[in-house]
Structures are given as structure tokens and as C-alpha cells.
Amino acid sequence: MFKTALRNLLAHKARLMMTALAVLLGVAFVAGTLIFSDTVGEAVKNASAKNLKDVAVSVQAVRDPDADAGPEADGRHRTALDDKIADRVRALPGVTSVRASVTGNAVLAGRDGQPVGNGWQDHAVNYQPGKDGKDPRYPLVQGRGPASDGEIALAEATAKAAGVRIGDTVRFATDGPVLTKKLVGIVATDDPAVTSGASLALLDTATAQKLYLYPGQYDELVVAAAPGTDQRELTEKVSALLPANRAVATSGHDLVAEQARRIADQNKALSQTLLVFAGIALFVGIFIIANTFTMLISQRSREIALLRAVGASRRQVVRSVLVEAALLGLVSSVVGFALGAGIAVGLRAVMDANGAGFPDGPVVIGPAAVLSALGVGVLVTVLAAWLPSRKAARIAPVEALSSVEAPPAARSLVVRNSIGALIAGAGVAVMLWVSTLTSSDDLPIAMAGSALTLTGVIILAPLLSRPLVSLAGAVTTRFFGITGKLAKENALRNPRRTAATGSALMIGLTLITGLTVAAHSAQVATDKMIGRGLTADYQIKTGNYVGVDPKLSAKVADLPGIEAVAPLRGTGFNTDPGPGRDSGFGYLRGTDLDQIDKVAHLTFTEGSLDALKAGGIAVSQSGAKEHGWRLGDTVNIEFDEKRKIRTKVAAIYTDLDALGSAFASTTLVDPYLERFRNEELLVKTAHGASPAIAKEIRHTLGDNPLVKVQDHDDLRQETAGQIATIVNMVYGLLGMAVIIAVVGVVNTLAMSVFERTREIGMLRAIGLARSGIKRMVRLESVVISLFGAVLGMALGVFLAWAGGKLVSSSFPTYAMVLPWGRLGLFLLIALVVGVLAALWPARRAARLNMLEAIGAQ
């Protein structure tokens, strides 16, 4: 039987090629994901280990927020690490050196004035030269290290991104005005953050302390030890020298282990996401594999009957088919794994080109990736072939010898339809329940309901195929006559086969349609949310959320053409949560009450702005409901254990995103701010937004790379860009599943043509031209593709509608909006898929010799 399986596999190379392609693509996706994850993880891990290779102990300062808070805070912070502690650590036995580091955030401006780097990871450190004038941690590529207040050095990648050279003036900001320094050096670094796209600036120690700390203070002490020194023992000795609760010592081994764990966690999310889409691709492939083996077994029924007649048992027949499937799966998986290695290299290159900046390193192919990819490919193929093998074993020898292909038993379809109805009904019920939920925490429920619904529809697909195919067939018959009718009848001949073929395309379009509808609706909701109640022409804020200096903010109001400027600055608070409530946390914003109604459309349901000016706070309707507050209530607000106020609810307003859940006068809020900075500025101009006035505002704010001056269009585009990036990425990942579905349509049609060889010969004999044969096959392909597309799009719209409420907490204005243009494009793509998938099968059918086809068995 093994020889029989091998012979069958080799005898039907052309028929099995498309099935092998489906397995190959799915395995390539899995293998590429695993290899990519291992390669990037190992590269980052090696870079981190190299960056920490000389670290025996790291002493990190513990920041005291209370010491740096208050209206007069200037952005610097205090630490307990100073020169005295550094000298004590240097004196310990085994210590060879102590590197005292200062680190802070710095955003550099490129030649075009735009920020360089990737935000929060953009940082500056102090350059610490040794006796030779060089810092061993940052080898010089050009120039020298910074030695005075007016000098700066940059990492090589940062200088390239900023477009600056030695001698140029570098503009940057920490959390205040723009600073300028002369570029005197360019260095190399193995810092994973920098290799991943962050910027790195180096300053002399005194300048770094002036910007981020206070004279003589440090953020970290990096201790190097002599070879053979016990790191844990040294860590304990260092810990004994540190002030309690103000600094923490960690051994180098523990740092490396912690970084490796953090890297693994970061890669885990990406890998799991990619593997989900790989699983979808393989799931789609199951339909193609099952379809192929069902048709092959039908075509080989006489051969199987002869085997049974000469003594082969049912178990041997099943085993033969499964061995054939396993061999197919193994060969396809090996080729797919090789392709997956190429995908991993390409994916890394694409992500690097888009700013991912992964460290350099060789491609890592671990045993887990090899075994997982090959095992999955073989397992999926064998599982898909299991039911067809059982069908082959059940055929009675005498009945099979005279049978062509009996239609599916009515009872089996009844059982299938009953099971499908139960599962689909349960899924729809869950999704209807989900449509009443409003929290993103309920996403797992929505995912479970979507999976149930999709599974139920897949099981019911043969039943659903009849009305949908008949409807499409009516159109083809109306426009194409007898060939259109023949195409419809061919598609209806075997509902199971049509359903399996259409379901492969349906799964991909369900996910793509659902994503498209949800993304489009979220974008529309964002547009509404941005414009809702906001009459300001500009919103000004900083990219790293440190806020804008109020002194600079005041200068904006003096610009010609500016009608109103309302600052927004705030702080979190706690209050009595009230009966039946879990939390009393909130956020109170302070603003200029004389200006706020000029930049925002305030609608008070109770109280008024004048009442608020007399004292108290204004609360949004949702905030009042959350805290259980009513107009006139006296409430206790606790900013921290030491700072509390007792105030009243002076007004309740319709929810306004710009103001959040509560606001009051700046005079009430300012004494309790951790930092005296404006989080945002809302600016109203006399003649609306224009490039000229936006440029003037930026210039007034010092052309600071931290500051973002955005009008309504900028805000929409910023959000739209984020949504579009996610959608395009998912389109690309789901594209693999759609390609496999197209392969399935080609495979089914090609094998169907082979199965109907005699029938095609008879049609040719009674006068149907070759062009008619081609048209018939093409229309059959279009009908099947449209069936899968319509079913998938309808299901995707339903799932998007049911799950839409889950994002209402982030998008209060969310409502489902159908992107008719995009949906029409999907339908057109389905038509194109149907035509393209039929090219080869239609050409093959038309080229059949009439007499040979009539005499075919």
C-alpha cells in the first residue's frame, strides 16, 4: 500500500501541484514568522549582551517624584547618586572602574526642522573620556568628544538622519527652549535603542547634569570588575553603600537576563500576531487539500474498488491515502520552509526600510522553527485528507466499479446543516450580545463569537450555496445564454465542492471586509471627535508630552491675527468612589475661563460658565455619572496624601474630548500640578488656519522640534495614518490567505475539467464551440468566486457591526459607516479572481480532443 500511495502521488503530479502550493505558502508563512522572530530576537539579544559585556554591577537611582514636583519644577530631577558614593564604590576590592552616567531625553531637529529619531527613546548621555581623552563605550568615528557647554557629539546613525557633519550647528530640545551646540564628534554604539532608530546625543558631564540633574549627581553608576570577581558578592557590597530606597544595585548577569526576557516579550507579541495570520492561511489551505483529495478519490474510485476486490482492507485504503497526503505535506513543507527563510530575510529588510532598525546579525534557523513548520505542514495535510480517506474506505467494491460519482447522501447534508445551524446560531447570539457591550476588555468574547459564527457559516456553506449560486446563475444565463446556464448547473452539481472552494475565499474576505468597515468607521468617528465642539483652529502640544512653557505660550496670544488662546494643563486626582463604584480616579484640567468658550463649543446641561468663574469645577456628563456627582455637590478631591481640596460642582457640560471629564480655572489647578507646563494650547485665529500663521506660531515657539502645531486636517491625517498603517499591514498578511484561496479555485476547476472530460467532449460534439467551453469554465469560476465574496463580505459587515461598540470607550462618536467604494472594489476583485483563476482550466478544457474526450473513462 505504501508503494501504491507513492505511485499515486507521482502519477498525479500536475493535479497535486496546486494543492502542494497551498501547503507550501502556508508553511512558508509559519516558517518565515518563526525564523524572523528568532533572528531578530538573537540579534537584539547579542547587541544587548555586547552593550553590557563590561558591566559587573549597575546602580540605578530611584527617582523621588515629590522632590521634583510643583509649579516651579524645571524638568530636572534629584538623585542620591553623587561623587561621594561613586568614590566609595571605586574603593571596593575587585572594582576596576566606575562609570557615572547622566541620561535624559533629547529631541534633535534635522535640517528640515523635523524631529530625528522615534520619540521617547531619543536620549542624551554624558561623554566620559579616559586618560587618552576617549570614552571606550562610544568609540570615535570622526572628530573628538564634547568638552564644554557649547559642544555635542552624535551617534553615527543619528548624524546621518539629521543630515549634519562635523562643525555644523545642532539644534535640539530637552523639555524647554531650543538649544544649539557645535557638532565636534561622531561616535559608534551598540546600544539596541539607537540601532532600532532612536537618536543619541553626547554632552560633557557638567552640561548633562545642568540639563537633567544637579551638579555632582548621576542617574547610574556602571561598575566594572576584575576577571574572576563574583558579581553577586560585589553587588551585595555595593548595595551596602547605598542609601535605603534611593538606589538599587543589580548584577551584570541579572541585567543581561532581564534584557533577554524583555526582548523575548517584545518579540512575542509580533510573533503571535504573525502566527495568527499564518494559521488563517493554513486553515484556508485545508479546504483546498480536502477538495483535492475528495476529487482524486472520486476519480480513482475504480482503482480503489479493484484494490478492495483483491483483498485490501478499509484500514489499508485509509492508510494509503493518508501516506499519500503525508508525503505531499512533507515535500511541500520542505520547499515552503526554504521559501519561509527567504520571507524572513525580506520581512526584516522591509521593516528596516520603514524605520524598525533591527541590529545586524545572521539568519537564525533553530530546531524549533524547523520542526514546527514541517510538523504543521504535514499535520494539516494529513488532517485535511482524513475525511476523504474515510470516504474512500466506505465505497463497496462492486458499487464503485460501476459508479461515476454519486451525489452526497441527503442524510449527511441534513446532519451537516443541523450542526452548522446550531453553531452559527450560537455565534450570532454571542455577537448580538457583544453588540450591547462597550468595553474593549470584552474583545475575547467578540473573538470567540466571531469564530463560532464563521465556523457555522462554513459548515452551512453547501446549503447557502444553492440560493446564492442560483441568483448568480440567473444573471449569467440572462447575459450568456446556454454557457451561463451550464456554468450555473456545474457549480450546483456538487454543493460541497462549491462550498469548500468558495469558503476558502470567503474566510479571507470576511476578515478583510470586517477590518475595512471597522477601520473606516473608526476614521469617521475620529474625524467627528476631532471636530466635535472644538472651534479652535490649532492644537499645540509636544511630541514627548512634556508640555509647553507657559511663558512661550503667552507669546502666541500676542501674535497678529490670534483671537484667543486657551491653555490646558491638568493633574490626576482621587475622590470617594461612592456606593457601588470601584474607582474614584479622575483627571482635572485647568484652563483660562475667559478664553475657553472662544476655542471650544461648550454646552452646559446644568450650571454655567459664569457660575464656574465664581469657583468650583465643571464636570462632564459621563464624569458626573461615573462619580455620582450632581450640580451643587460639595466634593473632596485628593491630589496626593498631602494635598487635598474641598470644592463644589459648579456646572455639568456635554462631553467634550478636548476638556476631558472635568475642568476648572488654572488658579484652582496650578498649585497641585507636578509640573507647571501646558499640556496643550487651543488657538483661535481671525481668518482660519493657514500655512503662514502656522509657521509664525512655530517661530514664536522657537521652532522647537518638540512642539507640534496641528490644525484639524493635521490631526485627522495623524490618526488616519496610524489606522492606515495597521490596515495595510493586515491587508498584506491576509493577502497570503486570499492567494491560497485563488489557488484553490484554480485547483478545483482544473480537476473538475478532468472529471468532466467526457461531458465536455459531448458538448463539443453537439456543437458547442471552443470559445463556448472556455466561457462556461470562466463563468463557473466567476460564480464560485462571487459566492465566496458575497458571503464573506456580508459576514464581515455583520461582525464589524456587532463588535463596533467595543471601541466606543476610545471613540465615543463611533457608528458603523460602510465604505461603499472599497466594498465595490472587493466585489470587482472577486470577479477578476474568478476570470484569472479560470484561464488555465478553461484553456485546457477547450483544447481537449473531442473524440478522445468522448471515449475517456
Short mmCIF file of N, CA and C in Angstrom, two decimals, residues 452-570:
data_model
loop_
_atom_site.label_atom_id
_atom_site.label_comp_id
_atom_site.label_asym_id
_atom_site.label_seq_id
_atom_site.Cartn_x
_atom_site.Cartn_y
_atom_site.Cartn_z
N LEU A 452 -17.09 31.33 16.21
CA LEU A 452 -18.27 30.45 16.15
C LEU A 452 -19.12 30.76 14.92
N THR A 453 -19.36 32.04 14.68
CA THR A 453 -20.19 32.43 13.54
C THR A 453 -19.55 31.99 12.23
N LEU A 454 -18.26 32.26 12.08
CA LEU A 454 -17.55 31.89 10.86
C LEU A 454 -17.56 30.38 10.66
N THR A 455 -17.32 29.64 11.73
CA THR A 455 -17.34 28.17 11.63
C THR A 455 -18.71 27.67 11.21
N GLY A 456 -19.75 28.23 11.83
CA GLY A 456 -21.11 27.81 11.48
C GLY A 456 -21.44 28.10 10.03
N VAL A 457 -21.04 29.25 9.52
CA VAL A 457 -21.31 29.60 8.13
C VAL A 457 -20.54 28.68 7.18
N ILE A 458 -19.31 28.33 7.56
CA ILE A 458 -18.53 27.40 6.73
C ILE A 458 -19.25 26.05 6.63
N ILE A 459 -19.77 25.57 7.75
CA ILE A 459 -20.49 24.29 7.74
C ILE A 459 -21.77 24.40 6.92
N LEU A 460 -22.44 25.55 6.99
CA LEU A 460 -23.69 25.75 6.25
C LEU A 460 -23.47 26.15 4.80
N ALA A 461 -22.22 26.32 4.39
CA ALA A 461 -21.93 26.83 3.05
C ALA A 461 -22.60 26.03 1.93
N PRO A 462 -22.64 24.67 1.98
CA PRO A 462 -23.33 23.95 0.90
C PRO A 462 -24.81 24.34 0.78
N LEU A 463 -25.46 24.54 1.93
CA LEU A 463 -26.86 24.95 1.91
C LEU A 463 -27.00 26.37 1.37
N LEU A 464 -26.09 27.27 1.80
CA LEU A 464 -26.16 28.66 1.36
C LEU A 464 -25.75 28.82 -0.10
N SER A 465 -24.98 27.86 -0.61
CA SER A 465 -24.51 27.99 -1.99
C SER A 465 -25.65 27.92 -2.99
N ARG A 466 -26.68 27.14 -2.70
CA ARG A 466 -27.76 26.96 -3.68
C ARG A 466 -28.46 28.27 -4.03
N PRO A 467 -28.98 29.03 -3.07
CA PRO A 467 -29.66 30.28 -3.45
C PRO A 467 -28.71 31.32 -4.04
N LEU A 468 -27.50 31.42 -3.50
CA LEU A 468 -26.57 32.44 -3.98
C LEU A 468 -26.06 32.10 -5.38
N VAL A 469 -25.71 30.82 -5.59
CA VAL A 469 -25.24 30.41 -6.91
C VAL A 469 -26.38 30.50 -7.93
N SER A 470 -27.58 30.13 -7.52
CA SER A 470 -28.73 30.22 -8.43
C SER A 470 -28.98 31.67 -8.83
N LEU A 471 -28.84 32.60 -7.87
CA LEU A 471 -29.02 34.02 -8.18
C LEU A 471 -27.97 34.49 -9.18
N ALA A 472 -26.71 34.12 -8.91
CA ALA A 472 -25.64 34.50 -9.84
C ALA A 472 -25.84 33.81 -11.18
N GLY A 473 -26.33 32.55 -11.13
CA GLY A 473 -26.57 31.81 -12.37
C GLY A 473 -27.66 32.43 -13.21
N ALA A 474 -28.64 33.03 -12.57
CA ALA A 474 -29.70 33.69 -13.32
C ALA A 474 -29.14 34.85 -14.13
N VAL A 475 -28.16 35.55 -13.55
CA VAL A 475 -27.52 36.65 -14.26
C VAL A 475 -26.69 36.12 -15.42
N THR A 476 -25.90 35.07 -15.16
CA THR A 476 -25.06 34.53 -16.24
C THR A 476 -25.92 33.95 -17.36
N THR A 477 -27.05 33.31 -17.00
CA THR A 477 -27.95 32.76 -18.03
C THR A 477 -28.56 33.89 -18.85
N ARG A 478 -28.92 34.97 -18.17
CA ARG A 478 -29.57 36.09 -18.86
C ARG A 478 -28.63 36.72 -19.89
N PHE A 479 -27.35 36.84 -19.55
CA PHE A 479 -26.41 37.55 -20.42
C PHE A 479 -25.60 36.63 -21.33
N PHE A 480 -25.43 35.36 -20.92
CA PHE A 480 -24.56 34.48 -21.70
C PHE A 480 -25.26 33.23 -22.23
N GLY A 481 -26.56 33.14 -22.02
CA GLY A 481 -27.33 32.06 -22.61
C GLY A 481 -26.96 30.70 -22.07
N ILE A 482 -26.81 29.72 -22.98
CA ILE A 482 -26.61 28.33 -22.60
C ILE A 482 -25.32 28.11 -21.83
N THR A 483 -24.24 28.84 -22.18
CA THR A 483 -22.98 28.66 -21.45
C THR A 483 -23.13 29.16 -20.01
N GLY A 484 -23.89 30.24 -19.82
CA GLY A 484 -24.14 30.72 -18.46
C GLY A 484 -24.94 29.73 -17.65
N LYS A 485 -25.93 29.09 -18.29
CA LYS A 485 -26.75 28.10 -17.59
C LYS A 485 -25.92 26.87 -17.24
N LEU A 486 -25.08 26.42 -18.17
CA LEU A 486 -24.22 25.27 -17.90
C LEU A 486 -23.26 25.58 -16.74
N ALA A 487 -22.74 26.79 -16.71
CA ALA A 487 -21.84 27.19 -15.61
C ALA A 487 -22.57 27.11 -14.28
N LYS A 488 -23.81 27.58 -14.25
CA LYS A 488 -24.59 27.52 -13.00
C LYS A 488 -24.81 26.08 -12.58
N GLU A 489 -25.23 25.22 -13.55
CA GLU A 489 -25.51 23.82 -13.22
C GLU A 489 -24.25 23.10 -12.74
N ASN A 490 -23.11 23.41 -13.35
CA ASN A 490 -21.85 22.79 -12.91
C ASN A 490 -21.51 23.19 -11.49
N ALA A 491 -21.75 24.48 -11.15
CA ALA A 491 -21.45 24.95 -9.80
C ALA A 491 -22.40 24.33 -8.78
N LEU A 492 -23.66 24.05 -9.21
CA LEU A 492 -24.65 23.47 -8.30
C LEU A 492 -24.55 21.95 -8.22
N ARG A 493 -23.80 21.35 -9.13
CA ARG A 493 -23.77 19.89 -9.22
C ARG A 493 -23.28 19.26 -7.93
N ASN A 494 -22.25 19.84 -7.37
CA ASN A 494 -21.70 19.32 -6.11
C ASN A 494 -21.60 20.46 -5.11
N PRO A 495 -22.66 20.69 -4.31
CA PRO A 495 -22.66 21.83 -3.38
C PRO A 495 -21.49 21.81 -2.41
N ARG A 496 -21.08 20.61 -1.99
CA ARG A 496 -19.98 20.53 -1.04
C ARG A 496 -18.69 21.09 -1.65
N ARG A 497 -18.44 20.68 -2.89
CA ARG A 497 -17.22 21.13 -3.54
C ARG A 497 -17.25 22.64 -3.77
N THR A 498 -18.37 23.12 -4.27
CA THR A 498 -18.52 24.56 -4.49
C THR A 498 -18.37 25.33 -3.18
N ALA A 499 -18.99 24.79 -2.12
CA ALA A 499 -18.91 25.46 -0.82
C ALA A 499 -17.48 25.49 -0.29
N ALA A 500 -16.77 24.35 -0.43
CA ALA A 500 -15.40 24.30 0.07
C ALA A 500 -14.51 25.27 -0.70
N THR A 501 -14.70 25.33 -2.02
CA THR A 501 -13.90 26.25 -2.84
C THR A 501 -14.23 27.69 -2.51
N GLY A 502 -15.52 28.01 -2.43
CA GLY A 502 -15.93 29.38 -2.12
C GLY A 502 -15.57 29.78 -0.69
N SER A 503 -15.59 28.83 0.24
CA SER A 503 -15.29 29.14 1.64
C SER A 503 -13.86 29.61 1.82
N ALA A 504 -12.95 29.06 1.03
CA ALA A 504 -11.55 29.50 1.13
C ALA A 504 -11.43 30.99 0.86
N LEU A 505 -12.14 31.46 -0.17
CA LEU A 505 -12.14 32.90 -0.48
C LEU A 505 -12.97 33.67 0.55
N MET A 506 -14.04 33.05 1.03
CA MET A 506 -14.93 33.71 1.99
C MET A 506 -14.19 34.08 3.28
N ILE A 507 -13.33 33.20 3.77
CA ILE A 507 -12.63 33.46 5.03
C ILE A 507 -11.78 34.72 4.92
N GLY A 508 -10.99 34.80 3.84
CA GLY A 508 -10.15 35.98 3.65
C GLY A 508 -10.96 37.25 3.52
N LEU A 509 -12.05 37.22 2.74
CA LEU A 509 -12.85 38.43 2.54
C LEU A 509 -13.66 38.78 3.79
N THR A 510 -14.03 37.80 4.59
CA THR A 510 -14.70 38.10 5.86
C THR A 510 -13.80 38.96 6.74
N LEU A 511 -12.56 38.53 6.88
CA LEU A 511 -11.63 39.25 7.74
C LEU A 511 -11.27 40.61 7.15
N ILE A 512 -11.03 40.65 5.84
CA ILE A 512 -10.65 41.91 5.19
C ILE A 512 -11.81 42.91 5.24
N THR A 513 -13.03 42.42 4.96
CA THR A 513 -14.20 43.31 4.98
C THR A 513 -14.46 43.83 6.39
N GLY A 514 -14.43 42.92 7.37
CA GLY A 514 -14.65 43.34 8.75
C GLY A 514 -13.64 44.39 9.19
N LEU A 515 -12.37 44.17 8.85
CA LEU A 515 -11.32 45.13 9.20
C LEU A 515 -11.56 46.46 8.50
N THR A 516 -11.90 46.41 7.21
CA THR A 516 -12.10 47.64 6.44
C THR A 516 -13.26 48.46 6.99
N VAL A 517 -14.37 47.80 7.27
CA VAL A 517 -15.54 48.51 7.80
C VAL A 517 -15.22 49.11 9.16
N ALA A 518 -14.56 48.33 10.03
CA ALA A 518 -14.23 48.84 11.37
C ALA A 518 -13.25 50.01 11.29
N ALA A 519 -12.23 49.88 10.41
CA ALA A 519 -11.24 50.95 10.28
C ALA A 519 -11.86 52.21 9.70
N HIS A 520 -12.71 52.05 8.68
CA HIS A 520 -13.36 53.22 8.08
C HIS A 520 -14.28 53.90 9.09
N SER A 521 -15.02 53.11 9.83
CA SER A 521 -15.93 53.67 10.84
C SER A 521 -15.15 54.40 11.92
N ALA A 522 -14.00 53.79 12.33
CA ALA A 522 -13.17 54.43 13.36
C ALA A 522 -12.61 55.75 12.84
N GLN A 523 -12.25 55.79 11.55
CA GLN A 523 -11.72 57.03 10.98
C GLN A 523 -12.79 58.12 10.95
N VAL A 524 -14.00 57.74 10.56
CA VAL A 524 -15.10 58.71 10.54
C VAL A 524 -15.38 59.21 11.96
N ALA A 525 -15.34 58.26 12.92
CA ALA A 525 -15.57 58.64 14.32
C ALA A 525 -14.49 59.58 14.82
N THR A 526 -13.25 59.32 14.39
CA THR A 526 -12.14 60.19 14.80
C THR A 526 -12.32 61.60 14.24
N ASP A 527 -12.73 61.67 12.97
CA ASP A 527 -12.97 62.98 12.36
C ASP A 527 -14.04 63.74 13.14
N LYS A 528 -15.11 63.03 13.52
CA LYS A 528 -16.17 63.68 14.29
C LYS A 528 -15.65 64.12 15.66
N MET A 529 -14.85 63.25 16.26
CA MET A 529 -14.36 63.51 17.61
C MET A 529 -13.41 64.71 17.61
N ILE A 530 -12.58 64.80 16.55
CA ILE A 530 -11.63 65.92 16.48
C ILE A 530 -12.37 67.24 16.32
N GLY A 531 -13.39 67.24 15.47
CA GLY A 531 -14.10 68.48 15.21
C GLY A 531 -15.22 68.78 16.17
N ARG A 532 -15.65 67.75 16.94
CA ARG A 532 -16.80 67.94 17.80
C ARG A 532 -16.52 68.94 18.92
N GLY A 533 -17.20 70.04 18.89
CA GLY A 533 -17.11 71.02 19.98
C GLY A 533 -15.85 71.84 19.99
N LEU A 534 -14.93 71.59 19.02
CA LEU A 534 -13.66 72.31 19.02
C LEU A 534 -13.70 73.37 17.93
N THR A 535 -13.76 74.62 18.34
CA THR A 535 -13.80 75.73 17.37
C THR A 535 -12.42 76.33 17.15
N ALA A 536 -11.42 75.86 17.90
CA ALA A 536 -10.06 76.34 17.73
C ALA A 536 -9.53 75.91 16.36
N ASP A 537 -8.67 76.72 15.79
CA ASP A 537 -8.07 76.39 14.50
C ASP A 537 -6.82 75.53 14.67
N TYR A 538 -6.15 75.66 15.84
CA TYR A 538 -4.91 74.91 16.06
C TYR A 538 -4.90 74.27 17.44
N GLN A 539 -4.30 73.10 17.49
CA GLN A 539 -4.00 72.44 18.76
C GLN A 539 -2.48 72.31 18.83
N ILE A 540 -1.88 72.83 19.90
CA ILE A 540 -0.43 72.83 20.05
C ILE A 540 -0.06 71.96 21.24
N LYS A 541 0.85 71.03 21.02
CA LYS A 541 1.33 70.17 22.09
C LYS A 541 2.73 69.68 21.74
N THR A 542 3.37 68.98 22.67
CA THR A 542 4.72 68.47 22.41
C THR A 542 4.66 66.99 22.09
N GLY A 543 5.59 66.55 21.24
CA GLY A 543 5.59 65.15 20.82
C GLY A 543 5.91 64.18 21.93
N ASN A 544 6.67 64.60 22.95
CA ASN A 544 7.01 63.69 24.05
C ASN A 544 6.21 63.99 25.32
N TYR A 545 5.16 64.80 25.17
CA TYR A 545 4.20 65.06 26.24
C TYR A 545 4.80 65.75 27.47
N VAL A 546 5.91 66.47 27.30
CA VAL A 546 6.48 67.19 28.45
C VAL A 546 5.80 68.53 28.64
N GLY A 547 5.07 69.00 27.63
CA GLY A 547 4.34 70.25 27.77
C GLY A 547 5.10 71.45 27.25
N VAL A 548 4.36 72.54 27.08
CA VAL A 548 4.92 73.78 26.55
C VAL A 548 5.08 74.79 27.68
N ASP A 549 6.22 75.48 27.68
CA ASP A 549 6.49 76.51 28.69
C ASP A 549 5.40 77.58 28.64
N PRO A 550 4.71 77.84 29.77
CA PRO A 550 3.66 78.86 29.78
C PRO A 550 4.13 80.24 29.33
N LYS A 551 5.41 80.56 29.55
CA LYS A 551 5.93 81.87 29.11
C LYS A 551 5.92 81.97 27.58
N LEU A 552 6.28 80.84 26.92
CA LEU A 552 6.22 80.82 25.46
C LEU A 552 4.78 80.84 24.99
N SER A 553 3.92 80.15 25.73
CA SER A 553 2.51 80.09 25.36
C SER A 553 1.89 81.48 25.33
N ALA A 554 2.29 82.31 26.28
CA ALA A 554 1.73 83.66 26.35
C ALA A 554 2.10 84.49 25.13
N LYS A 555 3.26 84.20 24.54
CA LYS A 555 3.69 84.97 23.37
C LYS A 555 2.82 84.68 22.15
N VAL A 556 2.22 83.50 22.10
CA VAL A 556 1.36 83.16 20.98
C VAL A 556 0.15 84.08 20.94
N ALA A 557 -0.38 84.40 22.11
CA ALA A 557 -1.56 85.26 22.17
C ALA A 557 -1.29 86.66 21.64
N ASP A 558 -0.03 87.08 21.63
CA ASP A 558 0.32 88.43 21.16
C ASP A 558 0.53 88.51 19.66
N LEU A 559 0.47 87.36 18.97
CA LEU A 559 0.69 87.38 17.52
C LEU A 559 -0.47 88.05 16.81
N PRO A 560 -0.20 88.77 15.71
CA PRO A 560 -1.29 89.37 14.93
C PRO A 560 -2.19 88.27 14.35
N GLY A 561 -3.49 88.51 14.38
CA GLY A 561 -4.43 87.55 13.82
C GLY A 561 -4.88 86.48 14.78
N ILE A 562 -4.36 86.47 16.01
CA ILE A 562 -4.78 85.48 17.01
C ILE A 562 -5.90 86.08 17.85
N GLU A 563 -7.05 85.41 17.86
CA GLU A 563 -8.20 85.92 18.61
C GLU A 563 -8.25 85.40 20.04
N ALA A 564 -7.87 84.14 20.22
CA ALA A 564 -7.96 83.56 21.57
C ALA A 564 -6.97 82.42 21.71
N VAL A 565 -6.42 82.28 22.91
CA VAL A 565 -5.52 81.17 23.25
C VAL A 565 -5.94 80.64 24.62
N ALA A 566 -6.30 79.37 24.67
CA ALA A 566 -6.69 78.75 25.94
C ALA A 566 -5.71 77.65 26.29
N PRO A 567 -4.96 77.79 27.39
CA PRO A 567 -4.05 76.72 27.80
C PRO A 567 -4.82 75.60 28.49
N LEU A 568 -4.29 74.40 28.40
CA LEU A 568 -4.85 73.25 29.11
C LEU A 568 -3.72 72.55 29.84
N ARG A 569 -3.84 72.47 31.14
CA ARG A 569 -2.87 71.74 31.94
C ARG A 569 -3.62 71.08 33.09
N GLY A 570 -3.20 69.89 33.48
CA GLY A 570 -4.01 69.19 34.46
C GLY A 570 -3.24 68.18 35.28
#
